[in-house]
mmCIF file of C-alpha atoms in Angstrom:
data_model
loop_
_atom_site.group_PDB
_atom_site.id
_atom_site.type_symbol
_atom_site.label_atom_id
_atom_site.label_comp_id
_atom_site.label_asym_id
_atom_site.label_seq_id
_atom_site.Cartn_x
_atom_site.Cartn_y
_atom_site.Cartn_z
ATOM 1 C CA UNK A 32 -34.600 5.026 27.820
ATOM 2 C CA UNK A 33 -32.409 2.847 29.002
ATOM 3 C CA UNK A 34 -31.674 1.971 33.246
ATOM 4 C CA UNK A 35 -28.154 0.498 33.885
ATOM 5 C CA UNK A 36 -27.927 -2.571 36.318
ATOM 6 C CA UNK A 37 -28.917 -2.307 39.671
ATOM 7 C CA UNK A 38 -30.545 0.824 39.222
ATOM 8 C CA UNK A 39 -34.322 0.848 40.835
ATOM 9 C CA UNK A 40 -37.248 2.346 39.012
ATOM 10 C CA UNK A 41 -37.682 5.176 42.383
ATOM 11 C CA UNK A 42 -33.715 5.736 42.642
ATOM 12 C CA UNK A 43 -33.576 6.606 38.783
ATOM 13 C CA UNK A 44 -36.723 9.297 39.383
ATOM 14 C CA UNK A 45 -33.740 10.968 41.074
ATOM 15 C CA UNK A 46 -31.926 11.266 38.150
ATOM 16 C CA UNK A 47 -31.967 14.931 36.426
ATOM 17 C CA UNK A 48 -31.717 15.673 33.280
ATOM 18 C CA UNK A 49 -28.795 18.812 33.404
ATOM 19 C CA UNK A 50 -29.187 19.843 29.424
ATOM 20 C CA UNK A 51 -29.986 18.700 26.110
ATOM 21 C CA UNK A 52 -26.881 19.485 24.043
ATOM 22 C CA UNK A 53 -27.447 19.753 20.040
ATOM 23 C CA UNK A 54 -24.779 17.346 18.174
ATOM 24 C CA UNK A 55 -24.042 17.360 14.545
ATOM 25 C CA UNK A 56 -26.074 17.537 11.858
ATOM 26 C CA UNK A 57 -29.237 19.409 13.731
ATOM 27 C CA UNK A 58 -29.049 15.927 16.164
ATOM 28 C CA UNK A 59 -29.909 16.496 19.723
ATOM 29 C CA UNK A 60 -28.000 13.687 22.263
ATOM 30 C CA UNK A 61 -29.468 13.870 25.966
ATOM 31 C CA UNK A 62 -27.775 13.988 28.908
ATOM 32 C CA UNK A 63 -27.831 12.649 32.472
ATOM 33 C CA UNK A 64 -25.990 12.379 35.443
ATOM 34 C CA UNK A 65 -26.642 10.553 38.616
ATOM 35 C CA UNK A 66 -27.609 12.713 41.485
ATOM 36 C CA UNK A 67 -25.202 11.987 44.009
ATOM 37 C CA UNK A 68 -22.744 13.394 46.750
ATOM 38 C CA UNK A 69 -20.419 12.445 43.810
ATOM 39 C CA UNK A 70 -22.458 13.501 41.315
ATOM 40 C CA UNK A 71 -21.019 11.139 38.836
ATOM 41 C CA UNK A 72 -21.984 10.283 35.480
ATOM 42 C CA UNK A 73 -24.794 7.444 35.632
ATOM 43 C CA UNK A 74 -25.545 6.863 31.727
ATOM 44 C CA UNK A 75 -26.665 7.912 28.727
ATOM 45 C CA UNK A 76 -28.786 6.762 25.570
ATOM 46 C CA UNK A 77 -26.404 6.247 22.418
ATOM 47 C CA UNK A 78 -26.515 8.491 19.496
ATOM 48 C CA UNK A 79 -26.508 7.397 15.913
ATOM 49 C CA UNK A 80 -24.075 10.380 15.027
ATOM 50 C CA UNK A 81 -20.850 11.791 16.383
ATOM 51 C CA UNK A 82 -19.308 12.884 18.857
ATOM 52 C CA UNK A 83 -18.803 9.561 20.395
ATOM 53 C CA UNK A 84 -18.186 7.831 23.260
ATOM 54 C CA UNK A 85 -14.694 5.637 22.698
ATOM 55 C CA UNK A 86 -12.881 2.830 24.090
ATOM 56 C CA UNK A 87 -9.332 1.617 22.381
ATOM 57 C CA UNK A 88 -7.826 -1.138 23.040
ATOM 58 C CA UNK A 89 -3.872 -1.803 21.969
ATOM 59 C CA UNK A 90 -0.512 -1.903 22.972
ATOM 60 C CA UNK A 91 2.358 -0.785 21.156
ATOM 61 C CA UNK A 92 3.962 1.919 18.643
ATOM 62 C CA UNK A 93 1.478 1.196 15.566
ATOM 63 C CA UNK A 94 -1.360 1.743 17.899
ATOM 64 C CA UNK A 95 -0.527 4.808 19.217
ATOM 65 C CA UNK A 96 -1.140 6.695 16.114
ATOM 66 C CA UNK A 97 -4.510 5.751 16.337
ATOM 67 C CA UNK A 98 -4.680 7.182 19.740
ATOM 68 C CA UNK A 99 -2.688 9.796 19.564
ATOM 69 C CA UNK A 100 -5.292 11.015 16.686
ATOM 70 C CA UNK A 101 -8.049 10.516 18.962
ATOM 71 C CA UNK A 102 -6.660 12.443 21.346
ATOM 72 C CA UNK A 103 -6.211 15.149 19.246
ATOM 73 C CA UNK A 104 -9.508 15.208 17.981
ATOM 74 C CA UNK A 105 -11.374 15.570 21.442
ATOM 75 C CA UNK A 106 -8.867 18.098 22.762
ATOM 76 C CA UNK A 107 -10.004 20.285 19.324
ATOM 77 C CA UNK A 108 -13.537 19.727 19.739
ATOM 78 C CA UNK A 109 -13.671 18.829 16.506
ATOM 79 C CA UNK A 110 -16.849 16.722 17.084
ATOM 80 C CA UNK A 111 -15.802 13.350 16.055
ATOM 81 C CA UNK A 112 -14.514 12.058 19.987
ATOM 82 C CA UNK A 113 -16.369 13.245 23.418
ATOM 83 C CA UNK A 114 -14.998 11.037 25.897
ATOM 84 C CA UNK A 115 -11.854 8.123 25.327
ATOM 85 C CA UNK A 116 -11.137 5.558 27.145
ATOM 86 C CA UNK A 117 -8.381 3.120 27.018
ATOM 87 C CA UNK A 118 -7.729 -0.623 27.417
ATOM 88 C CA UNK A 119 -4.174 -1.914 28.104
ATOM 89 C CA UNK A 120 -2.115 -5.276 28.572
ATOM 90 C CA UNK A 121 0.337 -4.874 31.460
ATOM 91 C CA UNK A 122 3.626 -4.143 31.050
ATOM 92 C CA UNK A 123 5.864 -0.975 30.376
ATOM 93 C CA UNK A 124 3.726 -0.899 26.992
ATOM 94 C CA UNK A 125 3.888 1.916 24.385
ATOM 95 C CA UNK A 126 -0.069 3.039 24.586
ATOM 96 C CA UNK A 127 -0.006 2.760 28.511
ATOM 97 C CA UNK A 128 2.813 5.607 28.395
ATOM 98 C CA UNK A 129 1.151 7.334 25.658
ATOM 99 C CA UNK A 130 -1.973 7.191 27.636
ATOM 100 C CA UNK A 131 -0.693 8.163 30.940
ATOM 101 C CA UNK A 132 1.453 11.405 29.542
ATOM 102 C CA UNK A 133 -1.843 12.408 28.380
ATOM 103 C CA UNK A 134 -3.916 11.806 31.320
ATOM 104 C CA UNK A 135 -6.361 9.536 29.247
ATOM 105 C CA UNK A 136 -8.360 7.064 31.787
ATOM 106 C CA UNK A 137 -6.477 3.613 31.984
ATOM 107 C CA UNK A 138 -8.505 0.275 31.869
ATOM 108 C CA UNK A 139 -6.841 -2.936 32.524
ATOM 109 C CA UNK A 140 -7.007 -6.189 31.115
ATOM 110 C CA UNK A 141 -9.410 -8.255 31.151
ATOM 111 C CA UNK A 142 -12.335 -5.215 31.660
ATOM 112 C CA UNK A 143 -14.750 -5.126 33.729
ATOM 113 C CA UNK A 144 -18.379 -4.161 32.746
ATOM 114 C CA UNK A 145 -18.848 -1.450 31.222
ATOM 115 C CA UNK A 146 -22.399 -1.382 30.191
ATOM 116 C CA UNK A 147 -23.696 1.903 28.695
ATOM 117 C CA UNK A 148 -20.589 3.322 29.000
ATOM 118 C CA UNK A 149 -19.173 3.520 25.454
ATOM 119 C CA UNK A 150 -20.766 3.732 22.019
ATOM 120 C CA UNK A 151 -18.131 2.387 19.885
ATOM 121 C CA UNK A 152 -14.825 0.836 20.633
ATOM 122 C CA UNK A 153 -11.663 0.592 18.456
ATOM 123 C CA UNK A 154 -8.936 -2.417 18.631
ATOM 124 C CA UNK A 155 -5.439 -1.316 17.473
ATOM 125 C CA UNK A 156 -2.723 -3.842 17.432
ATOM 126 C CA UNK A 157 -4.002 -5.155 21.145
ATOM 127 C CA UNK A 158 -3.399 -8.915 20.371
ATOM 128 C CA UNK A 159 -6.688 -10.184 22.234
ATOM 129 C CA UNK A 160 -9.305 -11.985 21.091
ATOM 130 C CA UNK A 161 -12.817 -10.121 22.539
ATOM 131 C CA UNK A 162 -15.921 -12.130 22.988
ATOM 132 C CA UNK A 163 -19.440 -11.847 22.037
ATOM 133 C CA UNK A 164 -20.621 -10.662 25.544
ATOM 134 C CA UNK A 165 -18.207 -7.514 25.152
ATOM 135 C CA UNK A 166 -18.715 -6.580 22.190
ATOM 136 C CA UNK A 167 -22.739 -6.299 22.189
ATOM 137 C CA UNK A 168 -21.699 -4.161 24.944
ATOM 138 C CA UNK A 169 -20.897 -1.303 22.423
ATOM 139 C CA UNK A 170 -23.833 -0.455 20.244
ATOM 140 C CA UNK A 171 -22.180 0.483 17.018
ATOM 141 C CA UNK A 172 -19.571 -1.868 17.478
ATOM 142 C CA UNK A 173 -16.033 -2.609 17.801
ATOM 143 C CA UNK A 174 -13.739 -1.497 14.836
ATOM 144 C CA UNK A 175 -10.292 -2.509 14.028
ATOM 145 C CA UNK A 176 -7.452 -0.671 11.787
ATOM 146 C CA UNK A 177 -5.293 -3.651 9.907
ATOM 147 C CA UNK A 178 -2.589 -3.018 8.101
ATOM 148 C CA UNK A 179 -2.822 -4.871 5.456
ATOM 149 C CA UNK A 180 -5.621 -5.323 2.080
ATOM 150 C CA UNK A 181 -7.631 -7.320 4.279
ATOM 151 C CA UNK A 182 -7.930 -10.614 3.225
ATOM 152 C CA UNK A 183 -5.040 -10.724 2.226
ATOM 153 C CA UNK A 184 -2.570 -11.298 5.485
ATOM 154 C CA UNK A 185 -4.966 -11.927 8.296
ATOM 155 C CA UNK A 186 -3.192 -12.196 11.886
ATOM 156 C CA UNK A 187 -1.000 -10.347 13.857
ATOM 157 C CA UNK A 188 1.996 -9.498 11.391
ATOM 158 C CA UNK A 189 0.491 -8.453 8.018
ATOM 159 C CA UNK A 190 3.195 -5.695 7.594
ATOM 160 C CA UNK A 191 5.981 -8.265 8.101
ATOM 161 C CA UNK A 192 4.354 -10.969 5.671
ATOM 162 C CA UNK A 193 3.899 -7.825 3.057
ATOM 163 C CA UNK A 194 7.524 -7.514 2.805
ATOM 164 C CA UNK A 195 8.870 -10.683 3.626
ATOM 165 C CA UNK A 196 6.589 -11.853 0.486
ATOM 166 C CA UNK A 197 7.599 -9.008 -2.125
ATOM 167 C CA UNK A 198 3.891 -7.534 -2.660
ATOM 168 C CA UNK A 199 3.879 -4.268 -4.605
ATOM 169 C CA UNK A 200 0.496 -2.921 -2.851
ATOM 170 C CA UNK A 201 -0.508 -3.121 0.789
ATOM 171 C CA UNK A 202 -2.770 -1.057 2.214
ATOM 172 C CA UNK A 203 -4.937 -0.348 5.810
ATOM 173 C CA UNK A 204 -8.619 -1.915 6.405
ATOM 174 C CA UNK A 205 -11.381 -0.606 9.362
ATOM 175 C CA UNK A 206 -13.042 -3.433 9.454
ATOM 176 C CA UNK A 207 -15.844 -4.597 12.368
ATOM 177 C CA UNK A 208 -14.595 -7.058 15.210
ATOM 178 C CA UNK A 209 -16.359 -9.961 14.655
ATOM 179 C CA UNK A 210 -16.080 -12.392 17.859
ATOM 180 C CA UNK A 211 -13.759 -16.019 18.069
ATOM 181 C CA UNK A 212 -11.649 -15.530 15.367
ATOM 182 C CA UNK A 213 -9.078 -12.722 14.159
ATOM 183 C CA UNK A 214 -9.303 -10.132 11.148
ATOM 184 C CA UNK A 215 -12.351 -12.016 9.195
ATOM 185 C CA UNK A 216 -15.248 -9.360 10.087
ATOM 186 C CA UNK A 217 -17.076 -6.928 7.624
ATOM 187 C CA UNK A 218 -14.973 -4.434 5.803
ATOM 188 C CA UNK A 219 -15.848 -0.919 6.342
ATOM 189 C CA UNK A 220 -13.384 1.054 4.706
ATOM 190 C CA UNK A 221 -10.012 0.185 3.133
ATOM 191 C CA UNK A 222 -7.409 2.922 0.869
ATOM 192 C CA UNK A 223 -4.448 1.316 -0.603
ATOM 193 C CA UNK A 224 -0.519 2.059 -0.456
ATOM 194 C CA UNK A 225 1.876 1.671 -3.036
ATOM 195 C CA UNK A 226 5.146 -0.565 -1.199
ATOM 196 C CA UNK A 227 8.116 1.246 -1.545
ATOM 197 C CA UNK A 228 10.896 -0.406 -3.083
ATOM 198 C CA UNK A 229 13.648 -1.413 -0.901
ATOM 199 C CA UNK A 230 11.648 -0.635 2.249
ATOM 200 C CA UNK A 231 11.682 -1.986 5.465
ATOM 201 C CA UNK A 232 9.003 -3.492 7.564
ATOM 202 C CA UNK A 233 9.601 -0.689 10.453
ATOM 203 C CA UNK A 234 9.417 2.097 7.298
ATOM 204 C CA UNK A 235 5.941 0.505 6.055
ATOM 205 C CA UNK A 236 4.509 0.081 9.562
ATOM 206 C CA UNK A 237 4.903 3.966 10.909
ATOM 207 C CA UNK A 238 3.547 4.873 7.098
ATOM 208 C CA UNK A 239 0.289 2.554 7.266
ATOM 209 C CA UNK A 240 0.191 3.328 11.385
ATOM 210 C CA UNK A 241 -0.283 7.027 10.232
ATOM 211 C CA UNK A 242 -2.567 6.085 7.590
ATOM 212 C CA UNK A 243 -4.491 3.984 8.933
ATOM 213 C CA UNK A 244 -5.400 6.345 11.667
ATOM 214 C CA UNK A 245 -6.957 8.921 9.219
ATOM 215 C CA UNK A 246 -9.235 6.141 7.898
ATOM 216 C CA UNK A 247 -10.173 5.693 11.207
ATOM 217 C CA UNK A 248 -11.297 9.018 11.646
ATOM 218 C CA UNK A 249 -12.944 9.184 8.190
ATOM 219 C CA UNK A 250 -14.772 6.194 9.112
ATOM 220 C CA UNK A 251 -15.714 7.566 12.577
ATOM 221 C CA UNK A 252 -17.313 10.850 11.450
ATOM 222 C CA UNK A 253 -19.792 9.078 8.760
ATOM 223 C CA UNK A 254 -20.131 5.888 11.263
ATOM 224 C CA UNK A 255 -23.736 4.706 10.682
ATOM 225 C CA UNK A 256 -23.700 5.633 6.820
ATOM 226 C CA UNK A 257 -20.333 3.205 6.288
ATOM 227 C CA UNK A 258 -22.127 0.417 8.580
ATOM 228 C CA UNK A 259 -25.099 0.491 6.376
ATOM 229 C CA UNK A 260 -22.392 0.209 3.254
ATOM 230 C CA UNK A 261 -19.986 -2.528 4.963
ATOM 231 C CA UNK A 262 -19.444 -5.641 3.043
ATOM 232 C CA UNK A 263 -18.598 -9.246 4.195
ATOM 233 C CA UNK A 264 -14.756 -10.800 3.516
ATOM 234 C CA UNK A 265 -14.552 -12.909 0.480
ATOM 235 C CA UNK A 266 -12.419 -16.353 1.416
ATOM 236 C CA UNK A 267 -10.368 -16.162 -1.871
ATOM 237 C CA UNK A 268 -7.297 -14.406 -1.876
ATOM 238 C CA UNK A 269 -7.431 -15.398 2.166
ATOM 239 C CA UNK A 270 -3.572 -15.472 3.788
ATOM 240 C CA UNK A 271 -2.286 -15.717 7.267
ATOM 241 C CA UNK A 272 0.251 -13.593 8.749
ATOM 242 C CA UNK A 273 1.807 -15.501 11.347
ATOM 243 C CA UNK A 274 4.304 -14.104 14.246
ATOM 244 C CA UNK A 275 7.294 -13.550 13.361
ATOM 245 C CA UNK A 276 10.149 -15.446 15.350
ATOM 246 C CA UNK A 277 13.807 -16.789 15.115
ATOM 247 C CA UNK A 278 13.165 -19.851 13.561
ATOM 248 C CA UNK A 279 12.324 -17.534 10.546
ATOM 249 C CA UNK A 280 16.363 -15.751 10.579
ATOM 250 C CA UNK A 281 18.199 -18.848 9.225
ATOM 251 C CA UNK A 282 19.032 -18.277 5.822
ATOM 252 C CA UNK A 283 18.816 -21.285 3.397
ATOM 253 C CA UNK A 284 22.136 -20.589 0.948
ATOM 254 C CA UNK A 285 20.765 -23.821 -1.263
ATOM 255 C CA UNK A 286 16.912 -22.860 -1.514
ATOM 256 C CA UNK A 287 16.742 -18.847 -0.907
ATOM 257 C CA UNK A 288 17.649 -16.236 -3.903
ATOM 258 C CA UNK A 289 19.422 -13.218 -3.729
ATOM 259 C CA UNK A 290 15.979 -11.313 -3.536
ATOM 260 C CA UNK A 291 14.175 -13.682 -0.955
ATOM 261 C CA UNK A 292 17.287 -12.410 1.391
ATOM 262 C CA UNK A 293 17.317 -9.270 0.707
ATOM 263 C CA UNK A 294 13.134 -9.388 1.996
ATOM 264 C CA UNK A 295 13.827 -11.431 4.366
ATOM 265 C CA UNK A 296 16.236 -8.908 6.114
ATOM 266 C CA UNK A 297 14.003 -5.967 5.216
ATOM 267 C CA UNK A 298 11.126 -7.755 6.953
ATOM 268 C CA UNK A 299 12.732 -8.699 10.438
ATOM 269 C CA UNK A 300 16.565 -7.217 10.118
ATOM 270 C CA UNK A 301 15.164 -4.761 12.885
ATOM 271 C CA UNK A 302 13.942 -7.739 15.425
ATOM 272 C CA UNK A 303 16.330 -10.173 14.862
ATOM 273 C CA UNK A 304 19.728 -10.610 12.724
ATOM 274 C CA UNK A 305 19.537 -13.838 9.871
ATOM 275 C CA UNK A 306 21.627 -16.509 11.179
ATOM 276 C CA UNK A 307 23.875 -19.312 10.175
ATOM 277 C CA UNK A 308 26.544 -21.502 11.190
ATOM 278 C CA UNK A 309 30.200 -21.543 10.455
ATOM 279 C CA UNK A 310 32.417 -24.473 12.158
ATOM 280 C CA UNK A 311 29.332 -26.153 13.640
ATOM 281 C CA UNK A 312 28.844 -22.467 15.748
ATOM 282 C CA UNK A 313 25.693 -20.415 14.977
ATOM 283 C CA UNK A 314 26.662 -17.194 14.137
ATOM 284 C CA UNK A 315 24.348 -13.862 12.962
ATOM 285 C CA UNK A 316 25.184 -11.881 10.004
ATOM 286 C CA UNK A 317 25.171 -7.972 10.346
ATOM 287 C CA UNK A 318 25.064 -5.140 8.222
ATOM 288 C CA UNK A 319 23.567 -6.587 4.737
ATOM 289 C CA UNK A 320 24.117 -4.702 1.759
ATOM 290 C CA UNK A 321 22.381 -6.829 -0.798
ATOM 291 C CA UNK A 322 23.363 -8.293 -3.506
ATOM 292 C CA UNK A 323 27.168 -8.307 -5.059
ATOM 293 C CA UNK A 324 28.691 -8.689 -7.884
ATOM 294 C CA UNK A 325 31.789 -10.621 -7.776
ATOM 295 C CA UNK A 326 35.018 -12.273 -9.684
ATOM 296 C CA UNK A 327 36.255 -15.036 -8.729
ATOM 297 C CA UNK A 328 39.879 -16.471 -9.110
ATOM 298 C CA UNK A 329 39.001 -19.538 -11.160
ATOM 299 C CA UNK A 330 35.001 -18.757 -12.982
ATOM 300 C CA UNK A 331 35.295 -22.509 -14.062
ATOM 301 C CA UNK A 332 34.641 -23.689 -10.794
ATOM 302 C CA UNK A 333 30.886 -23.278 -10.028
ATOM 303 C CA UNK A 334 30.700 -22.278 -6.277
ATOM 304 C CA UNK A 335 29.158 -24.041 -3.846
ATOM 305 C CA UNK A 336 25.468 -22.017 -2.127
ATOM 306 C CA UNK A 337 26.806 -21.333 1.546
ATOM 307 C CA UNK A 338 30.940 -20.047 0.351
ATOM 308 C CA UNK A 339 31.931 -17.216 1.749
ATOM 309 C CA UNK A 340 34.181 -15.001 -0.634
ATOM 310 C CA UNK A 341 35.981 -12.115 0.945
ATOM 311 C CA UNK A 342 35.807 -9.014 -0.924
ATOM 312 C CA UNK A 343 39.006 -6.530 0.498
ATOM 313 C CA UNK A 344 37.997 -3.510 -1.767
ATOM 314 C CA UNK A 345 34.756 -3.358 -0.436
ATOM 315 C CA UNK A 346 35.582 -5.159 3.166
ATOM 316 C CA UNK A 347 32.650 -7.334 2.278
ATOM 317 C CA UNK A 348 31.915 -11.312 3.267
ATOM 318 C CA UNK A 349 30.286 -12.246 0.003
ATOM 319 C CA UNK A 350 28.430 -15.403 0.531
ATOM 320 C CA UNK A 351 27.184 -17.460 -2.619
ATOM 321 C CA UNK A 352 22.718 -17.828 -2.100
ATOM 322 C CA UNK A 353 21.059 -19.642 -4.727
ATOM 323 C CA UNK A 354 21.491 -17.419 -7.787
ATOM 324 C CA UNK A 355 24.505 -15.227 -6.559
ATOM 325 C CA UNK A 356 26.003 -13.631 -4.014
ATOM 326 C CA UNK A 357 24.685 -11.374 -0.886
ATOM 327 C CA UNK A 358 27.132 -9.232 1.543
ATOM 328 C CA UNK A 359 28.207 -8.190 4.436
ATOM 329 C CA UNK A 360 29.843 -6.003 6.327
ATOM 330 C CA UNK A 361 30.229 -8.249 9.282
ATOM 331 C CA UNK A 362 29.231 -10.936 11.808
ATOM 332 C CA UNK A 363 28.614 -11.651 15.289
ATOM 333 C CA UNK A 364 30.828 -14.730 16.280
ATOM 334 C CA UNK A 365 31.992 -14.863 20.129
ATOM 335 C CA UNK A 366 32.015 -11.259 19.446
ATOM 336 C CA UNK A 367 31.147 -8.665 16.944
ATOM 337 C CA UNK A 368 33.853 -8.683 13.611
ATOM 338 C CA UNK A 369 34.279 -6.396 10.928
ATOM 339 C CA UNK A 370 34.374 -8.453 7.043
ATOM 340 C CA UNK A 371 38.261 -8.038 7.475
ATOM 341 C CA UNK A 372 38.250 -9.429 11.204
ATOM 342 C CA UNK A 373 36.495 -12.639 10.123
ATOM 343 C CA UNK A 374 38.945 -13.057 7.076
ATOM 344 C CA UNK A 375 41.696 -12.694 9.218
ATOM 345 C CA UNK A 376 40.765 -14.664 11.760
ATOM 346 C CA UNK A 377 38.491 -17.361 10.278
ATOM 347 C CA UNK A 378 38.082 -17.458 6.636
ATOM 348 C CA UNK A 379 41.817 -17.136 5.805
ATOM 349 C CA UNK A 380 43.201 -20.103 8.336
ATOM 350 C CA UNK A 381 40.230 -22.075 6.758
ATOM 351 C CA UNK A 382 41.381 -21.300 3.114
ATOM 352 C CA UNK A 383 44.885 -22.888 4.214
ATOM 353 C CA UNK A 384 43.390 -25.936 4.972
ATOM 354 C CA UNK A 385 40.854 -26.884 2.363
ATOM 355 C CA UNK A 386 41.002 -26.151 -1.449
ATOM 356 C CA UNK A 387 38.594 -23.453 -2.751
ATOM 357 C CA UNK A 388 37.296 -26.744 -4.973
ATOM 358 C CA UNK A 389 36.409 -28.197 -1.467
ATOM 359 C CA UNK A 390 34.883 -24.749 0.509
ATOM 360 C CA UNK A 391 33.957 -22.513 -2.158
ATOM 361 C CA UNK A 392 36.117 -20.245 -0.260
ATOM 362 C CA UNK A 393 35.147 -21.389 2.876
ATOM 363 C CA UNK A 394 31.374 -22.655 4.099
ATOM 364 C CA UNK A 395 28.461 -21.116 5.922
ATOM 365 C CA UNK A 396 26.323 -24.351 6.259
ATOM 366 C CA UNK A 397 22.502 -24.101 6.208
ATOM 367 C CA UNK A 398 20.285 -25.372 9.577
ATOM 368 C CA UNK A 399 17.683 -26.583 8.280
ATOM 369 C CA UNK A 400 18.183 -30.565 8.249
ATOM 370 C CA UNK A 401 18.750 -29.524 12.398
ATOM 371 C CA UNK A 402 15.756 -27.755 13.054
ATOM 372 C CA UNK A 403 12.232 -29.377 14.416
ATOM 373 C CA UNK A 404 9.273 -29.956 11.910
ATOM 374 C CA UNK A 405 7.515 -27.288 13.528
ATOM 375 C CA UNK A 406 10.595 -25.107 13.041
ATOM 376 C CA UNK A 407 10.774 -26.311 9.044
ATOM 377 C CA UNK A 408 6.905 -25.164 8.702
ATOM 378 C CA UNK A 409 7.930 -21.631 9.791
ATOM 379 C CA UNK A 410 10.817 -21.666 7.220
ATOM 380 C CA UNK A 411 8.950 -23.008 4.229
ATOM 381 C CA UNK A 412 6.576 -19.821 4.925
ATOM 382 C CA UNK A 413 9.434 -17.509 4.054
ATOM 383 C CA UNK A 414 10.921 -19.761 0.954
#
């Protein structure tokens, strides 16, 4: 048997075998307890079959779905989860709140020595690299639930980039963690998912979180067999999904099509508003309504990208982009303004000062020329 560090041979002789418990597939698992005043659990030989002693690493709402299903499996005595502990980051993150509400043992990060305490680790939206020494503490390794069909969209924001780039198909992947780099380990399980038209990143993420949680349970049921059939990721088709930041929210009217602006809004709109400039000031574009079909007073004049036209019938601000017009119901300019308010307070005055031929009905100006080189790279990933 394996002795935990710091135990002397004489001390281990005082360990007492309490029970021999049958597990699935008629396998047997030895349970040992350290006989002391607290009678605390000392160590146990790792089994090749469930139920598993799990250590879960996670932080956000996406991770909560997997933790929730693991907790239900443990409470229902389904024979998959024996014990379940949680590692999370500092702060009031969703995983921490769920663990506290369900009285799961919490460990702070960075983690102290866990030698001999767990069989398998599970990482879901944790955001920190795990080193080789820690990974080797788990006899069956550490699994990761990732919301894409790896190797496509490695990195911290796969769902956002799936929407941003108009992917028709995505899915979830259960992979084995490797040290030093994110999302490069061998694939254990994958399940495809058709991306619904017009869905947002939040909607897609919620579906993939549930799908990933169930795929994780299926993987844990037959982990040893699944490990034997794992496959290394191909470098062909590998793409990176960097974090979403405010740089990406700047609309480039001259370069982006109606479809691209629509995908940009559905990808990041719940996190940060789309932005442009008006009269040298930043304004936020709110309540996106998609592509607009409008009639101009003079059809012979080709509108300039960034031109703004107020559509009284629908109370919409229509903005000209690379291949058409997109609409917004409101803007944030010092304060929130409806399309009618913005027209009456700003756009109408601009039309009085400038001819429509010069302004195309008022102008929103792209800010790309003012951005740093680093910011430009972020915008280039959207266009």
